[in-house]
Steps between C-alpha positions, in 0.01 A plus 500: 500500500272571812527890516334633878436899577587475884414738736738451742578590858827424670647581831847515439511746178618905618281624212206327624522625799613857423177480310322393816595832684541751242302663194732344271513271224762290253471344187801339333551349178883397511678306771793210540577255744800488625541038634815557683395752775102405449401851421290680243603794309213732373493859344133606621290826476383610808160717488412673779182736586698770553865626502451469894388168522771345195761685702387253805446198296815539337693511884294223650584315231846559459557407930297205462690173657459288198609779266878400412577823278328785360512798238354778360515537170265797379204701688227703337227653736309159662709285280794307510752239346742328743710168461493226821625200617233306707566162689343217335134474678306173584259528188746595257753196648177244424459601161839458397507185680198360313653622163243780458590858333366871494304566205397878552622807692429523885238718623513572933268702672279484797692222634464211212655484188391363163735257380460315145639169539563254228527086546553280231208215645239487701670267719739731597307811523297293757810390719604879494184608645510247728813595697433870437223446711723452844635877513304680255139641429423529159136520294538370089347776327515317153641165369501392129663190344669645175591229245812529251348661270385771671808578686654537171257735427542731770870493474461607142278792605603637779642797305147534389340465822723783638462760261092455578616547898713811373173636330315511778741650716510814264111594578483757746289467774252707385479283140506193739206573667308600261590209256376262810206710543373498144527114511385414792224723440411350132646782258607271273205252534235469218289629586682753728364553864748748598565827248752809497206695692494255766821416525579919525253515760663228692846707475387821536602644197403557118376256235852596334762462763301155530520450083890601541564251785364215345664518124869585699469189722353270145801693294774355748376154597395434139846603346605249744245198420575596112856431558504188719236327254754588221782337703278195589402454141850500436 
């Protein structure tokens, strides 16, 4: 399996291009293709960078010419979850044409989206490229050969890899940024070049909010790690 991390630009998708004129973005995990009528289905969160600016996404979007239908499902603030029907574009008609498939979600913003593309040779991950060449732009952020074996692998763990995702999504920003700080900085290096005074100084606040920080973020991404190692033993 030849597995590509695509940062692709196309100039017939309407979330590209509602991306191109507005402060908005979409990521979406889920979507079906419909062969008969050549169209892609997708349920998609739409981030915007302000309740403003999502509410003008979300209409540019939904009057778009290549846009066949549209829904809203829920709202909350600068967020939103709505269900489309795209038609098919030019890069998504070559992949399926060559036999390739979407390995990961979708992530659009600033005009390009990162696609991760799967092909089972080299051959025809080649040809692909090839004729996506004609009516696309795209820039191959990563490519990686993965053999059998570790395909199998990361089909066994994805439940793993996940909850390790999940853990880092329940820092708070504050936790975050100081768990990047500390090292970045060296905190945990031996010996240490960055310490709680420093790293207190550097945040503007006390040797113990600093102390508190750091053992919240360890407690929640290592309850994570100690579970997924326990799975992977498994």
């Amino acid at each position: 399996m030849i597995s590509l991390e695509m940062d692709m630009v196309q100039y017939d998708c309407p979330y590209i291009d509602t991306t191109r004129d507005y402060e908005v973005s979409f990521l979406a995990k889920q979507w079906d293709f419909h062969p008969v009528e050549r169209e892609l289905e997708t349920r998609i969160m739409v981030n915007g960078a302000d309740r403003e600016e999502l509410d003008r996404g979300l209409n540019a979007l939904e009057a778009h010419d290549n846009m066949e239908s549209y829904q809203l499902l829920r709202r909350k603030g600068d967020l939103a979850l709505i269900r489309s029907r795209i038609d098919e574009t030019n890069a998504m008609s070559v992949i399926r044409d060559h036999s390739g498939y979407i390995t990961g979600p979708f992530r659009i913003r600033d005009g390009s989206e990162i696609w991760h593309v799967g092909f089972d040779t080299e051959r025809v991950a080649e040809g692909t490229l090839s004729e996506l060449d004609r009516d696309n732009d795209y820039t191959i952020r990563s490519r990686e050969s993965v053999d059998l074996e570790d395909y199998y692998d990361l089909l066994q763990n994805i439940d793993s890899a996940k909850r390790l995702v999940d853990g880092c999504r329940e820092l708070s920003e504050v936790e975050r940024d100081t768990l990047e700080k500390a090292v970045e900085g060296g905190y945990f290096d031996t010996p240490r070049d960055a310490t709680l005074s420093s790293l207190a100084e550097e945040f503007d606040v006390s040797k113990m909010a600093i102390s508190k920080n750091l053992r919240r973020s360890q407690r929640k991404i290592l309850d994570r790690v100690t579970t997924a190692m326990n799975d992977v033993t498994e």
